[in-house]
mmCIF file of C-alpha atoms and ligand atoms in Angstrom:
data_model
loop_
_atom_site.group_PDB
_atom_site.id
_atom_site.type_symbol
_atom_site.label_atom_id
_atom_site.label_comp_id
_atom_site.label_asym_id
_atom_site.label_seq_id
_atom_site.Cartn_x
_atom_site.Cartn_y
_atom_site.Cartn_z
ATOM 1 C CA UNK T 1 -5.276 -21.021 -16.988
ATOM 2 C CA UNK T 2 -2.706 -23.778 -16.632
ATOM 3 C CA UNK T 3 -0.391 -22.737 -13.825
ATOM 4 C CA UNK T 4 3.195 -23.550 -14.529
ATOM 5 C CA UNK T 5 5.716 -25.375 -12.424
ATOM 6 C CA UNK T 6 7.300 -22.002 -11.674
ATOM 7 C CA UNK T 7 4.119 -20.625 -10.191
ATOM 8 C CA UNK T 8 3.571 -23.630 -7.976
ATOM 9 C CA UNK T 9 7.159 -23.593 -6.818
ATOM 10 C CA UNK T 10 7.057 -19.867 -6.206
ATOM 11 C CA UNK T 11 3.881 -20.343 -4.195
ATOM 12 C CA UNK T 12 5.560 -23.033 -2.135
ATOM 13 C CA UNK T 13 8.618 -20.855 -1.748
ATOM 14 C CA UNK T 14 6.563 -17.851 -0.688
ATOM 15 C CA UNK T 15 4.613 -19.962 1.737
ATOM 16 C CA UNK T 16 7.854 -21.140 3.295
ATOM 17 C CA UNK T 17 9.259 -17.621 3.457
ATOM 18 C CA UNK T 18 6.232 -16.132 5.206
ATOM 19 C CA UNK T 19 4.145 -17.104 8.200
ATOM 20 C CA UNK T 20 1.467 -18.282 5.778
ATOM 21 C CA UNK T 21 0.710 -21.966 5.571
ATOM 22 C CA UNK T 22 0.934 -23.971 2.353
ATOM 23 C CA UNK T 23 -2.456 -24.460 0.762
ATOM 24 C CA UNK T 24 -3.850 -26.120 -2.312
ATOM 25 C CA UNK T 25 -4.006 -23.424 -4.999
ATOM 26 C CA UNK T 26 -7.803 -23.391 -5.024
ATOM 27 C CA UNK T 27 -7.842 -22.762 -1.272
ATOM 28 C CA UNK T 28 -6.138 -19.375 -1.559
ATOM 29 C CA UNK T 29 -8.366 -16.261 -1.446
ATOM 30 C CA UNK T 30 -9.351 -15.076 -4.917
ATOM 31 C CA UNK T 31 -7.139 -11.924 -4.909
ATOM 32 C CA UNK T 32 -4.120 -14.172 -4.317
ATOM 33 C CA UNK T 33 -5.175 -16.534 -7.147
ATOM 34 C CA UNK T 34 -5.641 -13.507 -9.419
ATOM 35 C CA UNK T 35 -2.126 -12.323 -8.580
ATOM 36 C CA UNK T 36 -0.522 -15.690 -9.330
ATOM 37 C CA UNK T 37 -2.578 -16.220 -12.488
ATOM 38 C CA UNK T 38 -1.429 -12.846 -13.776
ATOM 39 C CA UNK T 39 2.104 -13.618 -12.674
ATOM 40 C CA UNK T 40 2.199 -16.835 -14.683
ATOM 41 C CA UNK T 41 2.031 -14.948 -17.975
ATOM 42 C CA UNK T 42 4.588 -12.353 -16.915
ATOM 43 C CA UNK T 43 6.923 -14.535 -14.989
ATOM 44 C CA UNK T 44 10.146 -13.870 -16.816
ATOM 45 C CA UNK T 45 9.881 -10.114 -16.263
ATOM 46 C CA UNK T 46 8.653 -10.268 -12.704
ATOM 47 C CA UNK T 47 10.720 -13.117 -11.292
ATOM 48 C CA UNK T 48 13.890 -11.055 -11.321
ATOM 49 C CA UNK T 49 12.449 -8.161 -9.386
ATOM 50 C CA UNK T 50 10.867 -9.827 -6.368
ATOM 51 C CA UNK T 51 13.858 -11.297 -4.543
ATOM 52 C CA UNK T 52 14.637 -10.860 -0.862
ATOM 53 C CA UNK T 53 17.232 -8.206 -1.557
ATOM 54 C CA UNK T 54 16.534 -4.946 -3.377
ATOM 55 C CA UNK T 55 16.663 -5.212 -7.152
ATOM 56 C CA UNK T 56 18.071 -2.483 -9.347
ATOM 57 C CA UNK T 57 15.804 -0.697 -11.784
ATOM 58 C CA UNK T 58 14.889 2.742 -13.073
ATOM 59 C CA UNK T 59 11.536 3.723 -11.630
ATOM 60 C CA UNK T 60 11.554 7.500 -12.111
ATOM 61 C CA UNK T 61 9.406 7.112 -15.227
ATOM 62 C CA UNK T 62 6.810 4.864 -13.525
ATOM 63 C CA UNK T 63 3.266 6.095 -14.242
ATOM 64 C CA UNK T 64 0.783 6.822 -11.462
ATOM 65 C CA UNK T 65 -2.540 4.950 -11.892
ATOM 66 C CA UNK T 66 -5.188 7.098 -13.637
ATOM 67 C CA UNK T 67 -7.680 8.965 -11.506
ATOM 68 C CA UNK T 68 -9.300 12.383 -11.238
ATOM 69 C CA UNK T 69 -6.800 13.428 -8.542
ATOM 70 C CA UNK T 70 -4.647 16.393 -9.594
ATOM 71 C CA UNK T 71 -1.474 15.319 -11.403
ATOM 72 C CA UNK T 72 1.915 15.533 -9.672
ATOM 73 C CA UNK T 73 3.315 19.081 -9.781
ATOM 74 C CA UNK T 74 5.645 19.869 -12.686
ATOM 75 C CA UNK T 75 9.227 18.893 -12.028
ATOM 76 C CA UNK T 76 8.409 16.106 -9.587
ATOM 77 C CA UNK T 77 9.257 12.488 -10.389
ATOM 78 C CA UNK T 78 8.538 9.189 -8.619
ATOM 79 C CA UNK T 79 10.909 9.024 -5.651
ATOM 80 C CA UNK T 80 9.618 5.883 -3.970
ATOM 81 C CA UNK T 81 6.650 3.550 -4.543
ATOM 82 C CA UNK T 82 5.478 1.359 -1.685
ATOM 83 C CA UNK T 83 2.580 -0.858 -0.708
ATOM 84 C CA UNK T 84 1.297 -0.070 2.776
ATOM 85 C CA UNK T 85 -0.406 -2.803 4.815
ATOM 86 C CA UNK T 86 -2.032 -1.859 8.119
ATOM 87 C CA UNK T 87 -5.153 -0.452 9.704
ATOM 88 C CA UNK T 88 -7.381 2.573 9.382
ATOM 89 C CA UNK T 89 -8.564 3.615 12.845
ATOM 90 C CA UNK T 90 -11.963 5.075 13.659
ATOM 91 C CA UNK T 91 -13.890 6.353 16.642
ATOM 92 C CA UNK T 92 -17.601 6.239 17.392
ATOM 93 C CA UNK T 93 -19.663 8.224 19.853
ATOM 94 C CA UNK T 94 -21.659 5.277 21.149
ATOM 95 C CA UNK T 95 -24.439 7.619 22.336
ATOM 96 C CA UNK T 96 -25.229 8.526 18.699
ATOM 97 C CA UNK T 97 -25.103 5.196 16.855
ATOM 98 C CA UNK T 98 -26.688 6.610 13.677
ATOM 99 C CA UNK T 99 -23.710 8.955 13.191
ATOM 100 C CA UNK T 100 -20.845 8.013 10.897
ATOM 101 C CA UNK T 101 -17.567 6.783 12.431
ATOM 102 C CA UNK T 102 -14.859 9.450 12.516
ATOM 103 C CA UNK T 103 -11.401 8.768 11.070
ATOM 104 C CA UNK T 104 -8.708 8.512 13.772
ATOM 105 C CA UNK T 105 -5.543 8.023 11.788
ATOM 106 C CA UNK T 106 -3.891 5.006 10.256
ATOM 107 C CA UNK T 107 -0.926 2.785 10.993
ATOM 108 C CA UNK T 108 0.770 0.850 8.194
ATOM 109 C CA UNK T 109 4.020 -0.842 7.340
ATOM 110 C CA UNK T 110 5.485 0.171 3.969
ATOM 111 C CA UNK T 111 7.092 -2.317 1.581
ATOM 112 C CA UNK T 112 9.271 -1.275 -1.338
ATOM 113 C CA UNK T 113 7.526 -1.990 -4.648
ATOM 114 C CA UNK T 114 9.317 0.679 -6.708
ATOM 115 C CA UNK T 115 10.687 -1.752 -9.282
ATOM 116 C CA UNK T 116 7.384 -3.574 -9.718
ATOM 117 C CA UNK T 117 5.697 -0.178 -10.322
ATOM 118 C CA UNK T 118 8.186 0.546 -13.064
ATOM 119 C CA UNK T 119 8.227 -2.852 -14.728
ATOM 120 C CA UNK T 120 4.614 -3.912 -14.441
ATOM 121 C CA UNK T 121 2.121 -1.469 -12.870
ATOM 122 C CA UNK T 122 -0.726 -3.905 -13.584
ATOM 123 C CA UNK T 123 0.907 -6.529 -11.355
ATOM 124 C CA UNK T 124 1.398 -3.859 -8.695
ATOM 125 C CA UNK T 125 -2.307 -2.980 -8.871
ATOM 126 C CA UNK T 126 -3.122 -6.573 -7.849
ATOM 127 C CA UNK T 127 -0.923 -6.431 -4.759
ATOM 128 C CA UNK T 128 -2.991 -4.388 -2.255
ATOM 129 C CA UNK T 129 -6.036 -6.704 -2.438
ATOM 130 C CA UNK T 130 -3.846 -9.832 -2.459
ATOM 131 C CA UNK T 131 -1.801 -8.595 0.522
ATOM 132 C CA UNK T 132 -5.012 -7.738 2.376
ATOM 133 C CA UNK T 133 -6.556 -11.162 1.798
ATOM 134 C CA UNK T 134 -4.002 -12.842 4.090
ATOM 135 C CA UNK T 135 -2.702 -11.801 7.511
ATOM 136 C CA UNK T 136 -0.134 -8.989 7.699
ATOM 137 C CA UNK T 137 3.531 -10.034 7.482
ATOM 138 C CA UNK T 138 5.302 -10.668 10.780
ATOM 139 C CA UNK T 139 8.065 -8.184 11.651
ATOM 140 C CA UNK T 140 11.143 -8.883 9.531
ATOM 141 C CA UNK T 141 9.185 -10.689 6.809
ATOM 142 C CA UNK T 142 8.485 -9.465 3.287
ATOM 143 C CA UNK T 143 5.055 -8.526 1.988
ATOM 144 C CA UNK T 144 2.964 -11.385 0.611
ATOM 145 C CA UNK T 145 2.728 -12.145 -2.297
ATOM 146 C CA UNK T 146 5.617 -10.094 -3.759
ATOM 147 C CA UNK T 147 8.150 -10.556 -0.924
ATOM 148 C CA UNK T 148 8.791 -6.802 -1.125
ATOM 149 C CA UNK T 149 11.015 -5.683 1.716
ATOM 150 C CA UNK T 150 10.402 -3.091 4.418
ATOM 151 C CA UNK T 151 10.922 0.529 3.378
ATOM 152 C CA UNK T 152 9.275 2.420 6.235
ATOM 153 C CA UNK T 153 6.331 3.140 8.500
ATOM 154 C CA UNK T 154 3.202 5.227 8.067
ATOM 155 C CA UNK T 155 1.333 6.734 11.014
ATOM 156 C CA UNK T 156 -0.387 9.951 12.050
ATOM 157 C CA UNK T 157 1.608 12.392 14.171
ATOM 158 C CA UNK T 158 -1.628 14.267 14.849
ATOM 159 C CA UNK T 159 -5.184 13.780 13.595
ATOM 160 C CA UNK T 160 -4.543 15.365 10.178
ATOM 161 C CA UNK T 161 -0.819 14.822 9.660
ATOM 162 C CA UNK T 162 0.013 11.683 7.702
ATOM 163 C CA UNK T 163 3.627 10.833 8.470
ATOM 164 C CA UNK T 164 5.890 8.528 6.485
ATOM 165 C CA UNK T 165 9.130 7.524 8.146
ATOM 166 C CA UNK T 166 11.442 5.923 5.587
ATOM 167 C CA UNK T 167 14.226 5.386 8.114
ATOM 168 C CA UNK T 168 14.823 1.646 8.440
ATOM 169 C CA UNK T 169 17.724 -0.487 9.635
ATOM 170 C CA UNK T 170 18.813 -0.741 6.012
ATOM 171 C CA UNK T 171 18.768 2.917 4.979
ATOM 172 C CA UNK T 172 17.595 6.392 5.938
ATOM 173 C CA UNK T 173 15.406 7.976 3.278
ATOM 174 C CA UNK T 174 14.028 10.568 5.689
ATOM 175 C CA UNK T 175 10.663 11.389 7.156
ATOM 176 C CA UNK T 176 7.836 13.451 5.680
ATOM 177 C CA UNK T 177 4.761 15.080 7.217
ATOM 178 C CA UNK T 178 1.787 15.499 4.909
ATOM 179 C CA UNK T 179 -1.658 17.047 4.683
ATOM 180 C CA UNK T 180 -4.468 15.869 2.426
ATOM 181 C CA UNK T 181 -5.030 18.241 -0.497
ATOM 182 C CA UNK T 182 -7.376 16.125 -2.658
ATOM 183 C CA UNK T 183 -9.472 12.986 -2.307
ATOM 184 C CA UNK T 184 -11.661 10.922 -4.620
ATOM 185 C CA UNK T 185 -13.909 7.935 -3.995
ATOM 186 C CA UNK T 186 -12.037 4.740 -4.847
ATOM 187 C CA UNK T 187 -13.227 3.069 -8.059
ATOM 188 C CA UNK T 188 -15.420 -0.027 -7.684
ATOM 189 C CA UNK T 189 -12.472 -2.206 -8.728
ATOM 190 C CA UNK T 190 -8.746 -1.675 -9.208
ATOM 191 C CA UNK T 191 -7.173 -1.813 -12.687
ATOM 192 C CA UNK T 192 -10.598 -2.239 -14.275
ATOM 193 C CA UNK T 193 -11.667 -5.514 -12.708
ATOM 194 C CA UNK T 194 -9.693 -6.346 -9.569
ATOM 195 C CA UNK T 195 -11.969 -6.629 -6.484
ATOM 196 C CA UNK T 196 -10.823 -4.174 -3.828
ATOM 197 C CA UNK T 197 -13.031 -4.852 -0.817
ATOM 198 C CA UNK T 198 -11.359 -6.215 2.285
ATOM 199 C CA UNK T 199 -11.976 -9.828 3.369
ATOM 200 C CA UNK T 200 -14.186 -8.258 6.072
ATOM 201 C CA UNK T 201 -16.321 -6.680 3.318
ATOM 202 C CA UNK T 202 -14.945 -3.167 3.946
ATOM 203 C CA UNK T 203 -14.979 -0.856 0.961
ATOM 204 C CA UNK T 204 -11.693 0.641 -0.262
ATOM 205 C CA UNK T 205 -10.627 3.899 1.409
ATOM 206 C CA UNK T 206 -10.579 6.958 -0.903
ATOM 207 C CA UNK T 207 -7.640 7.713 -3.170
ATOM 208 C CA UNK T 208 -5.707 10.732 -1.923
ATOM 209 C CA UNK T 209 -3.180 13.330 -2.873
ATOM 210 C CA UNK T 210 -1.091 14.607 0.045
ATOM 211 C CA UNK T 211 1.377 17.454 0.157
ATOM 212 C CA UNK T 212 4.363 17.578 2.464
ATOM 213 C CA UNK T 213 4.282 20.194 5.215
ATOM 214 C CA UNK T 214 6.768 21.721 7.542
ATOM 215 C CA UNK T 215 6.299 19.700 10.721
ATOM 216 C CA UNK T 216 4.741 21.087 13.898
ATOM 217 C CA UNK T 217 6.700 23.979 15.384
ATOM 218 C CA UNK T 218 8.473 24.530 12.053
ATOM 219 C CA UNK T 219 11.373 22.421 13.243
ATOM 220 C CA UNK T 220 12.293 19.666 10.816
ATOM 221 C CA UNK T 221 13.785 16.571 12.450
ATOM 222 C CA UNK T 222 17.397 15.913 11.556
ATOM 223 C CA UNK T 223 16.455 13.188 9.099
ATOM 224 C CA UNK T 224 13.886 15.239 7.184
ATOM 225 C CA UNK T 225 15.673 14.887 3.870
ATOM 226 C CA UNK T 226 13.171 17.108 2.131
ATOM 227 C CA UNK T 227 13.212 15.121 -1.105
ATOM 228 C CA UNK T 228 9.534 14.200 -1.033
ATOM 229 C CA UNK T 229 6.986 16.899 -1.931
ATOM 230 C CA UNK T 230 3.783 14.995 -2.734
ATOM 231 C CA UNK T 231 2.393 11.575 -1.837
ATOM 232 C CA UNK T 232 -0.488 9.687 -3.455
ATOM 233 C CA UNK T 233 -2.547 6.858 -1.989
ATOM 234 C CA UNK T 234 -4.058 4.838 -4.853
ATOM 235 C CA UNK T 235 -5.308 1.326 -5.674
ATOM 236 C CA UNK T 236 -6.656 1.090 -2.153
ATOM 237 C CA UNK T 237 -8.106 -2.169 -0.815
ATOM 238 C CA UNK T 238 -10.462 -2.277 2.178
ATOM 239 C CA UNK T 239 -10.169 -0.020 5.212
ATOM 240 C CA UNK T 240 -13.371 2.045 4.960
ATOM 241 C CA UNK T 241 -15.594 2.267 8.032
ATOM 242 C CA UNK T 242 -19.211 1.073 8.068
ATOM 243 C CA UNK T 243 -21.581 3.936 7.229
ATOM 244 C CA UNK T 244 -22.875 4.247 10.798
ATOM 245 C CA UNK T 245 -21.719 3.509 14.344
ATOM 246 C CA UNK T 246 -24.530 0.983 14.918
ATOM 247 C CA UNK T 247 -23.041 -1.972 16.849
ATOM 248 C CA UNK T 248 -19.538 -0.466 16.704
ATOM 249 C CA UNK T 249 -17.340 0.139 19.771
ATOM 250 C CA UNK T 250 -15.903 3.569 20.708
ATOM 251 C CA UNK T 251 -12.656 2.838 18.860
ATOM 252 C CA UNK T 252 -11.995 0.277 16.166
ATOM 253 C CA UNK T 253 -9.654 -0.565 13.303
ATOM 254 C CA UNK T 254 -10.290 -1.738 9.749
ATOM 255 C CA UNK T 255 -7.518 -3.572 7.902
ATOM 256 C CA UNK T 256 -6.397 -2.043 4.596
ATOM 257 C CA UNK T 257 -3.659 -1.968 1.996
ATOM 258 C CA UNK T 258 -2.794 0.615 -0.664
ATOM 259 C CA UNK T 259 -0.117 1.813 -3.029
ATOM 260 C CA UNK T 260 1.757 4.922 -1.871
ATOM 261 C CA UNK T 261 3.535 6.934 -4.572
ATOM 262 C CA UNK T 262 6.076 9.457 -3.266
ATOM 263 C CA UNK T 263 7.032 12.276 -5.639
ATOM 264 C CA UNK T 264 10.118 14.389 -5.139
ATOM 265 C CA UNK T 265 12.827 16.326 -6.815
ATOM 266 C CA UNK T 266 15.478 14.192 -8.438
HETATM 267 C C1 NAG P 301 13.392 0.847 -2.994
HETATM 268 O O1 NAG P 301 13.897 -0.011 -3.971
HETATM 269 C C2 NAG P 301 14.664 0.647 -4.958
HETATM 270 C C3 NAG P 301 14.992 -0.369 -6.052
HETATM 271 O O2 NAG P 301 15.549 -1.514 -5.519
HETATM 272 C C4 NAG P 301 15.894 1.233 -4.302
HETATM 273 O O3 NAG P 301 16.690 1.878 -5.267
HETATM 274 C C5 NAG P 301 15.446 2.246 -3.254
HETATM 275 O O4 NAG P 301 16.560 2.736 -2.547
HETATM 276 C C6 NAG P 301 14.470 1.638 -2.260
HETATM 277 N N1 NAG P 301 13.864 2.716 -1.508
HETATM 278 C C7 NAG P 301 13.646 2.685 -0.184
HETATM 279 C C8 NAG P 301 12.971 3.889 0.408
HETATM 280 O O5 NAG P 301 13.944 1.756 0.527
HETATM 281 C C1 NAG P 302 -4.863 6.499 -18.494
HETATM 282 O O1 NAG P 302 -5.081 7.737 -19.122
HETATM 283 C C2 NAG P 302 -4.344 7.914 -20.313
HETATM 284 C C3 NAG P 302 -4.525 9.335 -20.789
HETATM 285 O O2 NAG P 302 -5.849 9.759 -20.648
HETATM 286 C C4 NAG P 302 -4.801 6.868 -21.348
HETATM 287 O O3 NAG P 302 -4.050 7.006 -22.521
HETATM 288 C C5 NAG P 302 -4.579 5.477 -20.754
HETATM 289 O O4 NAG P 302 -5.091 4.507 -21.626
HETATM 290 C C6 NAG P 302 -5.260 5.362 -19.407
HETATM 291 N N1 NAG P 302 -4.849 4.082 -18.825
HETATM 292 C C7 NAG P 302 -5.708 3.298 -18.203
HETATM 293 C C8 NAG P 302 -5.134 2.038 -17.654
HETATM 294 O O5 NAG P 302 -6.876 3.567 -18.069
HETATM 295 C C1 NAG P 303 -4.662 2.674 15.730
HETATM 296 O O1 NAG P 303 -4.315 1.343 15.687
HETATM 297 C C2 NAG P 303 -2.985 1.063 16.043
HETATM 298 C C3 NAG P 303 -2.719 -0.363 15.776
HETATM 299 O O2 NAG P 303 -3.443 -1.182 16.619
HETATM 300 C C4 NAG P 303 -2.768 1.457 17.487
HETATM 301 O O3 NAG P 303 -1.450 1.185 17.861
HETATM 302 C C5 NAG P 303 -3.075 2.911 17.631
HETATM 303 O O4 NAG P 303 -2.950 3.289 18.969
HETATM 304 C C6 NAG P 303 -4.439 3.254 17.126
HETATM 305 N N1 NAG P 303 -4.573 4.690 17.079
HETATM 306 C C7 NAG P 303 -5.642 5.319 17.500
HETATM 307 C C8 NAG P 303 -5.613 6.816 17.331
HETATM 308 O O5 NAG P 303 -6.587 4.750 17.990
HETATM 309 C C1 NAG P 304 -13.005 14.225 0.933
HETATM 310 O O1 NAG P 304 -12.582 14.952 2.074
HETATM 311 C C2 NAG P 304 -13.605 15.788 2.632
HETATM 312 C C3 NAG P 304 -12.982 16.623 3.724
HETATM 313 O O2 NAG P 304 -12.227 15.839 4.611
HETATM 314 C C4 NAG P 304 -14.750 14.915 3.117
HETATM 315 O O3 NAG P 304 -15.783 15.697 3.654
HETATM 316 C C5 NAG P 304 -15.286 14.111 1.939
HETATM 317 O O4 NAG P 304 -16.277 13.221 2.377
HETATM 318 C C6 NAG P 304 -14.154 13.315 1.285
HETATM 319 N N1 NAG P 304 -14.654 12.671 0.083
HETATM 320 C C7 NAG P 304 -14.269 11.452 -0.250
HETATM 321 C C8 NAG P 304 -14.786 10.930 -1.521
HETATM 322 O O5 NAG P 304 -13.502 10.795 0.446
#
């Protein structure tokens, strides 16, 4: 495909806006080339929704990527859609190297991709692998390659409680505590044909459905806004552990990225 002037200038612009060096187009990792090739044919629609400030759009009718996970509960609508970029953590008992690594939580930064989800979910499905193929954004920088801005932080408040804190300097959208209620093996590719292994060769982590829980001790923090009821992790890229602990240290991290879809009451 002939890449247009706009694509090359947006590449240059993105390179300048992020800690990522300028490269000849062919030198970018293939998920990044796939993203910009797809962008070239959709530029008019996409260009307006990836600025450095938040765009305006209606995303409550955005459609979750297909999978065999249970559908969102009746009455819930998309409340926020983010791409998370971070690490999955694991532990190994080094005395039993043939055993599988055990999950030990995850830490990710969330970037607001709500408008992209609404306007072009296919483009969004390219983002996790593209974001994972380059180093994570420095603090204060947008997500490569969409320039999506920070919307929150994902971490585990205990081994099984996935926490999403959407309180940033810009706005307070609350905090939610979630338990896994369903999981499915990630498909071999995203959106039909988009490679979703990490640059380290790691397979994509499973797709999940999470449900919000009352936090430990039944005491909600003051900024638990309660709007979010269910959270999905889909279109995952990388992050899975090797199948055994052979040659692995007692604790390690695997880089990953994924779409997170938050469902809530309007
Ligand atoms: C995400 O972006 C949308 C559209 O610009 C905005 O309305 C919403 O407030 C943002 N959400 C968060 C959690 O930052
Ligand atoms: C998702 O599923 C719906 C309903 O089964 C189907 O109409 C649609 O084509 C599917 N979309 C994709 C991208 O597979
Ligand atoms: C997981 O990795 C993050 C990022 O390096 C680190 O801060 C955190 O302590 C690790 N968590 C566990 C449970 O090892
Ligand atoms: C789903 O979760 C269960 C329980 O945590 C686990 O045993 C199983 O391996 C997981 N399956 C997939 C596909 O992730």
